[in-house]
CSV table of C-alpha atoms in Angstrom, one decimal:
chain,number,residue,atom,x,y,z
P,159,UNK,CA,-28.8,9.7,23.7
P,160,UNK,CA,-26.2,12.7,24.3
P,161,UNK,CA,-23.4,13.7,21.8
P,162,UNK,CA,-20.2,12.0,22.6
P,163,UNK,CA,-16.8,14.2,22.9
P,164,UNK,CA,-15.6,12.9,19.1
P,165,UNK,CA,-19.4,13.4,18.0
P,166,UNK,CA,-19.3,17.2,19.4
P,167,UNK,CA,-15.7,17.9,18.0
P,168,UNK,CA,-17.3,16.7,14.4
P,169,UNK,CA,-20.3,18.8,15.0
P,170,UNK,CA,-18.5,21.7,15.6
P,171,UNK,CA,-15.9,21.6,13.1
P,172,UNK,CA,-18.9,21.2,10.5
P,173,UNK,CA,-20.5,24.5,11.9
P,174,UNK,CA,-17.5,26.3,11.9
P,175,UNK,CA,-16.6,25.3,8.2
P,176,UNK,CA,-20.4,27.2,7.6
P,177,UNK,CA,-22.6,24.2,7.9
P,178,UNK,CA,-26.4,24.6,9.2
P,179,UNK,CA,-27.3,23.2,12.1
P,180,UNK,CA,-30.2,21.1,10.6
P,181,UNK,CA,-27.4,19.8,8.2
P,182,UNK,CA,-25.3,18.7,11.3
P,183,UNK,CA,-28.1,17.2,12.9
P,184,UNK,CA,-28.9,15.1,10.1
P,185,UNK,CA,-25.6,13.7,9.5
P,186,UNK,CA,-24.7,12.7,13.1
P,187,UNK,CA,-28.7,11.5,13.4
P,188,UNK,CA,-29.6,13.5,16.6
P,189,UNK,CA,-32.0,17.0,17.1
P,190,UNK,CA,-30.9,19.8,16.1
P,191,UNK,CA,-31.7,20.9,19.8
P,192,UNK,CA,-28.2,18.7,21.0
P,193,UNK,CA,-26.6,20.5,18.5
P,194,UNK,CA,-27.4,24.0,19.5
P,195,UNK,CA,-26.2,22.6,23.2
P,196,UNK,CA,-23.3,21.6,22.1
P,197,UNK,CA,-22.6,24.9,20.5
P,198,UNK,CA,-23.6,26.5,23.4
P,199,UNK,CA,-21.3,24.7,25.7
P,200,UNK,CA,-18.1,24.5,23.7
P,201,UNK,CA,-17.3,28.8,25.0
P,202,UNK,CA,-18.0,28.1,28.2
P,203,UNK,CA,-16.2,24.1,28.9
P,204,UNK,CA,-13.2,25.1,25.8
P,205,UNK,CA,-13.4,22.1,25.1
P,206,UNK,CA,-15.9,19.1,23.3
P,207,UNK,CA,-16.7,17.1,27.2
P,208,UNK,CA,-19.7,17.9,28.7
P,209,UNK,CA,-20.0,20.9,31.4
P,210,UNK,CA,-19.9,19.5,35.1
P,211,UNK,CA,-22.8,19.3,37.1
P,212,UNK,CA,-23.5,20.4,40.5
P,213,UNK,CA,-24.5,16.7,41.4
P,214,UNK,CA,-27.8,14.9,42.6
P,215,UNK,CA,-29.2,17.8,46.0
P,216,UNK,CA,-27.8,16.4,48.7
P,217,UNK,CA,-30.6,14.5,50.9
P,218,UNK,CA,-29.2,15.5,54.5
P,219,UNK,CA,-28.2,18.5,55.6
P,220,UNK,CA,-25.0,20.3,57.5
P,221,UNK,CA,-27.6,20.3,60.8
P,222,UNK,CA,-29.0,16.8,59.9
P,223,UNK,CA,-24.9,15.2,59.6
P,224,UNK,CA,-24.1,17.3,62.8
P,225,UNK,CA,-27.4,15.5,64.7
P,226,UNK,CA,-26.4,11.8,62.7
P,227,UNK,CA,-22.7,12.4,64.3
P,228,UNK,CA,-24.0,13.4,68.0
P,229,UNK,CA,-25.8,10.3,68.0
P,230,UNK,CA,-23.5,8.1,67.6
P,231,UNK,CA,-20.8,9.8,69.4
P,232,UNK,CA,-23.8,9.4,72.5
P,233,UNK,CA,-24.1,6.0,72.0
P,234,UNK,CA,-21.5,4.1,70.3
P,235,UNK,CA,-23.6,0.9,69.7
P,236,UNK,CA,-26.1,2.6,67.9
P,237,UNK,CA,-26.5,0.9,64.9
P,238,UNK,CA,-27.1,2.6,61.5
P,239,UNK,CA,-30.6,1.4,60.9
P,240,UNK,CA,-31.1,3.2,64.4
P,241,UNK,CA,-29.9,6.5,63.8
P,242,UNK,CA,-31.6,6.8,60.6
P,243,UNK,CA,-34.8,6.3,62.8
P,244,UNK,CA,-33.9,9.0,64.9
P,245,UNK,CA,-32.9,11.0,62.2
P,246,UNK,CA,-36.5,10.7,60.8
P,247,UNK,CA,-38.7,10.9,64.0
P,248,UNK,CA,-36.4,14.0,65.1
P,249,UNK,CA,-36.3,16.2,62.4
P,250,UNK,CA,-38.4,14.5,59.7
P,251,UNK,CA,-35.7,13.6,57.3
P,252,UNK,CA,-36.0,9.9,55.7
P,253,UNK,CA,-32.8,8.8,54.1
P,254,UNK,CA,-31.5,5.2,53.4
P,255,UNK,CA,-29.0,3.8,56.0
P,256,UNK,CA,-26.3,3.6,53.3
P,257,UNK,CA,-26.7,7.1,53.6
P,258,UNK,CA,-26.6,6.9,57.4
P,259,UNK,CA,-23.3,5.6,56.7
P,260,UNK,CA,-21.2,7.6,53.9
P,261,UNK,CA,-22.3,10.7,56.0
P,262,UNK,CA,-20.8,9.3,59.4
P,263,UNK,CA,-17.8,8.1,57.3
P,264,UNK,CA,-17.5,11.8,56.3
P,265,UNK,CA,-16.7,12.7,60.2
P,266,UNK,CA,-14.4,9.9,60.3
P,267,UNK,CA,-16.6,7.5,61.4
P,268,UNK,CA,-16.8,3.5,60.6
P,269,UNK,CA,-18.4,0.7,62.2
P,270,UNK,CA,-16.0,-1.8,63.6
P,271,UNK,CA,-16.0,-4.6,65.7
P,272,UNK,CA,-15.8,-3.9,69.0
P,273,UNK,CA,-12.3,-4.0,71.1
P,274,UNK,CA,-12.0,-6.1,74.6
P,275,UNK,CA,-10.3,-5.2,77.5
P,276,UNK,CA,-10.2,-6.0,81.3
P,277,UNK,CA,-12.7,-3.7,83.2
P,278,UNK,CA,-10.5,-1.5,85.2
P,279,UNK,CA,-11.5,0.0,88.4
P,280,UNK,CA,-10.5,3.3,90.0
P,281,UNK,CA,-8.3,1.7,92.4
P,282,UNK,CA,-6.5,-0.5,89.2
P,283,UNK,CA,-5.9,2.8,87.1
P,284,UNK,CA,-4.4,4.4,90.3
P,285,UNK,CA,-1.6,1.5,90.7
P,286,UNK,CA,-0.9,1.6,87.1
P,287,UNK,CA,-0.2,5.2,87.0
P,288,UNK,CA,1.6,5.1,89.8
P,289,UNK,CA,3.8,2.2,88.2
P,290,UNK,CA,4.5,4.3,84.9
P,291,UNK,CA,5.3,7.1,86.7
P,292,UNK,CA,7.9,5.1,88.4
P,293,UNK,CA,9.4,3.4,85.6
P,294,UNK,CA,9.2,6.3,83.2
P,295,UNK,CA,12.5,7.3,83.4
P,296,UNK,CA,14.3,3.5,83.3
P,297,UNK,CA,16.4,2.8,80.2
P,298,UNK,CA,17.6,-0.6,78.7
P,299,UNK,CA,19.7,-1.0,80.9
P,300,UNK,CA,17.3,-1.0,84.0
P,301,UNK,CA,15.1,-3.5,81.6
P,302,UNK,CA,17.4,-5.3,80.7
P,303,UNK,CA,17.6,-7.0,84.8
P,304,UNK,CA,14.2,-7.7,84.7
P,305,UNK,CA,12.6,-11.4,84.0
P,306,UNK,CA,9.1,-11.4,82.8
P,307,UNK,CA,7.4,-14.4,83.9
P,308,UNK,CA,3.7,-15.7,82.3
P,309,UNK,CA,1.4,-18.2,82.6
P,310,UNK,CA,-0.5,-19.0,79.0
P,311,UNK,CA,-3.5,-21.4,78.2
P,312,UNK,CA,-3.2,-23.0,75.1
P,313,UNK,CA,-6.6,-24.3,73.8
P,314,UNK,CA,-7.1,-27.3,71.2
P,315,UNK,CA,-9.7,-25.5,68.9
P,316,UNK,CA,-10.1,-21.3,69.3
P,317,UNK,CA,-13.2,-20.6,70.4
P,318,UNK,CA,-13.2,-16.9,69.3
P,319,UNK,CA,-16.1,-17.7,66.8
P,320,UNK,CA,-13.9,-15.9,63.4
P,321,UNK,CA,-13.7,-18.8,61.5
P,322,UNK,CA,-14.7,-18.9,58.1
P,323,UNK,CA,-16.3,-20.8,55.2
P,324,UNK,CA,-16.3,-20.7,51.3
P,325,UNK,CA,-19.9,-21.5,50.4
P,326,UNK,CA,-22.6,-21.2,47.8
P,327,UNK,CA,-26.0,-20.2,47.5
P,328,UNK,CA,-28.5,-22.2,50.2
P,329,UNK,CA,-25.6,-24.3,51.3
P,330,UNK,CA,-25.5,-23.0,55.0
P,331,UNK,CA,-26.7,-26.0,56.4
P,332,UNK,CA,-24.7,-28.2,54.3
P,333,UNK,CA,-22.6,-30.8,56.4
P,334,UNK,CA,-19.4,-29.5,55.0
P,335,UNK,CA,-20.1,-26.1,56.1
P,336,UNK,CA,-20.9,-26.9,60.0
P,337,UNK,CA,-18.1,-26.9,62.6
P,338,UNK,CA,-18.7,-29.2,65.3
P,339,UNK,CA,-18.9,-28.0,69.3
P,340,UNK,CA,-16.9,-29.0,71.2
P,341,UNK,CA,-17.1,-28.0,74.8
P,342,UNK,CA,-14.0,-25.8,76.2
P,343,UNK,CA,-12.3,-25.7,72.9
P,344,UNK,CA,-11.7,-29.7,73.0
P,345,UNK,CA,-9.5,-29.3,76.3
P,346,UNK,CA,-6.4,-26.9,76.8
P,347,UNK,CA,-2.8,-26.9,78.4
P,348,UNK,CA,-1.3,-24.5,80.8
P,349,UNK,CA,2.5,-23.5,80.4
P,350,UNK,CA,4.8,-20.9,82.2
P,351,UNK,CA,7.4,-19.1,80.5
P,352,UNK,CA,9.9,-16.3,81.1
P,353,UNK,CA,11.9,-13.7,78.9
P,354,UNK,CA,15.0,-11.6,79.4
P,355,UNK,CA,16.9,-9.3,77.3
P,356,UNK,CA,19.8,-11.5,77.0
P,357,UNK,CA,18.0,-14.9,77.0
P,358,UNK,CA,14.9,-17.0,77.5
P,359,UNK,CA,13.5,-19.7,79.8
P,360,UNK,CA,12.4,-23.1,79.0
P,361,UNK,CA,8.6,-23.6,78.2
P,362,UNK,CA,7.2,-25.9,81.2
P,363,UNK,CA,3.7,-27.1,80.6
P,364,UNK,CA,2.2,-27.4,83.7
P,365,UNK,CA,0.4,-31.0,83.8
P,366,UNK,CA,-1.8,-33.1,86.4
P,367,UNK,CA,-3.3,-30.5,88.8
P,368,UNK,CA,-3.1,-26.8,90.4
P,369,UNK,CA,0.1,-25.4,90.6
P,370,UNK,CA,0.3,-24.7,94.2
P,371,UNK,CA,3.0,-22.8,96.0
P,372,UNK,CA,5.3,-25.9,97.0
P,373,UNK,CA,4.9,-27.0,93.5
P,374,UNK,CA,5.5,-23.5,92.0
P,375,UNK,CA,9.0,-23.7,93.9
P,376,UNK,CA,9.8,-27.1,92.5
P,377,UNK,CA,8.9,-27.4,89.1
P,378,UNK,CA,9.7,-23.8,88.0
P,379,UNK,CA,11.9,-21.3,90.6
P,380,UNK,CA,14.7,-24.1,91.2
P,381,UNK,CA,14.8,-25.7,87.9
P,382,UNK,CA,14.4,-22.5,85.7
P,383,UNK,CA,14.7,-19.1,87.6
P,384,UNK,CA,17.4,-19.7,89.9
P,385,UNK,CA,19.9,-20.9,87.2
P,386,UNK,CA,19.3,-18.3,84.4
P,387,UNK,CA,19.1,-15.2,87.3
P,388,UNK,CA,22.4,-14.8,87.1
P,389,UNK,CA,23.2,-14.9,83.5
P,390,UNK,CA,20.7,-11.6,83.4
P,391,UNK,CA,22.4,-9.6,85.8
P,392,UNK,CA,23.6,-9.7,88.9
P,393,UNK,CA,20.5,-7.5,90.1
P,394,UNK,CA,18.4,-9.2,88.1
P,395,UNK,CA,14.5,-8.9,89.3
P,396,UNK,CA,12.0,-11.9,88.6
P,397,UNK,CA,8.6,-10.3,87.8
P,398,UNK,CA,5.5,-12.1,88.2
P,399,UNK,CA,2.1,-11.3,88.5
P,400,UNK,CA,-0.4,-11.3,91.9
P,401,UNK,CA,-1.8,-14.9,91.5
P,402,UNK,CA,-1.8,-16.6,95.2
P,403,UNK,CA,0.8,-19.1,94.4
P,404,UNK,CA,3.5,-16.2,93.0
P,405,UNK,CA,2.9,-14.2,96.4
P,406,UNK,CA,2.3,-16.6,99.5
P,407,UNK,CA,5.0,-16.6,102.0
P,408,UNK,CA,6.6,-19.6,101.0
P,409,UNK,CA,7.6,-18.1,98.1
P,410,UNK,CA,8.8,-14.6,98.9
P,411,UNK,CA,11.1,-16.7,101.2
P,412,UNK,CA,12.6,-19.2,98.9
P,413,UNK,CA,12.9,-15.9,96.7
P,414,UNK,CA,15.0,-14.0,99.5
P,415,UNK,CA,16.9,-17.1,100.4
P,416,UNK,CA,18.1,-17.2,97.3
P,417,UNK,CA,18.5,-13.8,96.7
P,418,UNK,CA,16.2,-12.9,93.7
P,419,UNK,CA,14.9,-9.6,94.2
P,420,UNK,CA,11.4,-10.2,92.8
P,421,UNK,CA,8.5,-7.5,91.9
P,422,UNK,CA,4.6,-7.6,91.7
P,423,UNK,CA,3.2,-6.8,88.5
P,424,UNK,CA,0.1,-4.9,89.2
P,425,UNK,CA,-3.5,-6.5,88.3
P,426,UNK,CA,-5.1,-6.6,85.2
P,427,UNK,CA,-2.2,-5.0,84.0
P,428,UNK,CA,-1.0,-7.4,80.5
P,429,UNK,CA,0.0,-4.5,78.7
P,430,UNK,CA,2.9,-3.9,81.3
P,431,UNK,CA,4.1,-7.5,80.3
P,432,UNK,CA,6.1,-7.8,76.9
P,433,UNK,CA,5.5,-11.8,77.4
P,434,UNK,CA,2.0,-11.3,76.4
P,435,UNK,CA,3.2,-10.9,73.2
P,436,UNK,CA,5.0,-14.1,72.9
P,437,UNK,CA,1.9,-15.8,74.0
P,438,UNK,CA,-0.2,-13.9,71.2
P,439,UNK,CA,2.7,-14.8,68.3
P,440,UNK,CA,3.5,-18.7,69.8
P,441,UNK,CA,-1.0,-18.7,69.3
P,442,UNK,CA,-0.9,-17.6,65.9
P,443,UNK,CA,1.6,-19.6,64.7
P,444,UNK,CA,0.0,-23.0,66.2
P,445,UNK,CA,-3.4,-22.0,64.8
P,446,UNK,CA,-1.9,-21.2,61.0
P,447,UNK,CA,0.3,-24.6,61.3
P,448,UNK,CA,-0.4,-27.4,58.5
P,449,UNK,CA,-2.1,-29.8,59.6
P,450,UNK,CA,-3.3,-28.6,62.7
P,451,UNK,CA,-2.9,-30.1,65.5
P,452,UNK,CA,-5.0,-33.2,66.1
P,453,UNK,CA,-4.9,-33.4,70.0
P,454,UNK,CA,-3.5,-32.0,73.1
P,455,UNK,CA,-0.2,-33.8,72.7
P,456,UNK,CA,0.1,-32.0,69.3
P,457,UNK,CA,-0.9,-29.0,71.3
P,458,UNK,CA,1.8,-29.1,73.5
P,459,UNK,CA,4.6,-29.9,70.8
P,460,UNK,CA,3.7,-27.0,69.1
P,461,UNK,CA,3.7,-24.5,71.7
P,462,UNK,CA,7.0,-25.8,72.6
P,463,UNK,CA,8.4,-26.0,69.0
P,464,UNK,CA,7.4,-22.6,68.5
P,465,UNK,CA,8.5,-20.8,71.4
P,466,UNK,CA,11.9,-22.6,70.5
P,467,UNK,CA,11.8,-20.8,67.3
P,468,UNK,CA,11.2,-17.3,68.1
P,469,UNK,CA,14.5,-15.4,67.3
P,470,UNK,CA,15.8,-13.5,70.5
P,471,UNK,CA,16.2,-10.3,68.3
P,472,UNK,CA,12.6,-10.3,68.7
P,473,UNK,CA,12.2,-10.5,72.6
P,474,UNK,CA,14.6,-7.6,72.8
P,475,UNK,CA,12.4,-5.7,70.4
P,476,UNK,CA,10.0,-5.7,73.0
P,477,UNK,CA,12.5,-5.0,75.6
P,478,UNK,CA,13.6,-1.9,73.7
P,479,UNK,CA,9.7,-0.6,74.1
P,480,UNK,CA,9.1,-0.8,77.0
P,481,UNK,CA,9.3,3.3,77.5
P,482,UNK,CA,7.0,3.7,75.1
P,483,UNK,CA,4.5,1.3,76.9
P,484,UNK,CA,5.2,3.5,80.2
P,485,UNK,CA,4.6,6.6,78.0
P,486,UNK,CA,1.1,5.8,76.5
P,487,UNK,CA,0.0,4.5,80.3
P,488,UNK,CA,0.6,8.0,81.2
P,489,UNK,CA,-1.5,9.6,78.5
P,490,UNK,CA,-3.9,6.9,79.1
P,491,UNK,CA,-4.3,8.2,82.7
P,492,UNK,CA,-3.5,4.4,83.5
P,493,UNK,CA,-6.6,3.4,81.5
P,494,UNK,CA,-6.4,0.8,79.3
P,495,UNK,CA,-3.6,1.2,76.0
P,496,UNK,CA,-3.9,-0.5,72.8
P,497,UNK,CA,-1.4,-3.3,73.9
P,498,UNK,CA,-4.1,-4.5,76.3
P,499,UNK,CA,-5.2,-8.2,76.4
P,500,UNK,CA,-7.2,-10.5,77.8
């Protein structure tokens, strides 16, 4: 067993007041060879802590990190089990995947679960690009005219597969531990909703069937858009997306006899639509409510409860950034942005 700091600092004093070595070593019951280091050592470290080592050899090196990094840079799914395979059929090296790991994380590289996004074609990146480009240069003002206008599923149970357990040792298969399946997430509802700067639609959950054109006219342009158009501006521009109902000719000519100007939001294109966020907050909020909700009804009254709730201060937020979307669309060469969803 090595000399502690206060063992050394005795030792030493005891030397330097003109005792032996041997006589040190007796008294603090260690060889008189740990004494002699310690003596050794105290010139160089100036102090009674033991020198610093240069460390365990590392078991990889610079060329073998550079290879570990290229082959996961090739491949992003590679697993670390994987490249520690390659690493060792390649250039002979063996090394534990924990190793695998702390040298990737060295190169800034971690293992995390993998994003989702809609498949863009060349044709979708083209529009999108185009549509930045020609909204890069609108301010809150222009944003301010326009109504964003959504469609949202609501399901009764999330099916994303996240949820969690606390359990103990072999009690995997215990009946409290096992959700049960239930086939489409126990049934869903459909609403449509619409934001502004200055205000707000109502929520309408869309019940009993498709929502066709004639129905789309009914049930949500008369009763919802028509009234609030004007309180946004007296430009104002409804913006919906390309679903066949929002663009049949029915439509565009209710929309013109009305006077609504009214755009096309461009396909698989959620991260041009603020409302998307609404959707994601009302979804979190019904999932994290106490108790949950026991059926669709409760479903519903939720959504509708906490759309109600969501402070316009916050809609506007997303108004207000609306440049910045435009701006990271352009850098992502209309590829997909981080505010993509699905």
């Amino acid at each position: 067993m090595g000399l502690t700091p206060s063992d050394t600092a005795g030792a030493i004093a005891l030397i330097q007041d003109g005792q032996s070595k041997y006589y040190v070593a007796g008294v603090l019951g260690v060889s008189r060879c740990s004494i002699q280091r310690a003596v050794k050592r105290f010139p160089e470290t100036k102090g009674c802590t033991r020198r610093v080592g240069s460390g365990r050899k590392r078991s990889t090196t610079a060329h073998d990190d550079h290879f570990l990094t290229l082959t996961i840079l090739r491949n992003r799914d590679t697993t670390a089990v994987r490249a520690r395979n390659e690493l060792r059929e390649v250039r002979g090296v063996a090394v534990s995947e924990q190793t695998v790991r702390k040298r990737l994380e060295e190169h800034g590289l971690s293992a995390r679960t993998l994003a989702h996004c809609l498949l863009l074609t060349r044709e979708h990146r083209v529009v999108r690009l185009l549509i930045a480009h020609e909204h890069r240069n609108w301010g809150i003002e222009e944003w301010g005219r326009i109504l964003f206008t959504d469609e949202s599923r609501f399901c009764l149970r999330s099916p994303d597969g996240r949820q969690r357990v606390w359990r103990g040792t072999g009690e995997r298969v215990a009946q409290c531990n096992f959700v049960p399946g239930i086939s489409f997430g126990g049934g869903s509802i459909m609403v449509w909703g619409g934001i502004s700067m200055e205000a707000h639609t109502e929520l309408v959950v869309v019940n009993g069937g498709a929502m066709t054109a004639n129905r789309y006219i009914r049930d949500i342009l008369e009763p919802h858009v028509v009234p609030l158009a004007p309180f946004i501006a007296n430009d104002s521009i409804l913006k919906h997306d390309n679903a066949r109902t929002h663009i049949a000719q029915i439509v565009n000519e209710y929309l013109d006899t009305v006077e609504i100007h009214h755009m096309i939001r461009p396909a698989r294109s959620t991260d041009l639509n603020p409302i998307e966020h609404v959707w994601d907050m009302v979804g979190r909020r019904v999932k994290n409510r106490t108790p949950a909700p026991a059926n669709l009804r409760d479903v519903s009254a939720a959504v509708i409860q906490e759309c109600q709730e969501i402070d316009q201060t916050v809609i506007q937020d997303l108004f207000e950034g609306m440049p910045r979307r435009m701006e990271a669309l352009i850098q992502a060469r209309g590829g997909n942005t981080r505010l993509m969803s699905f």
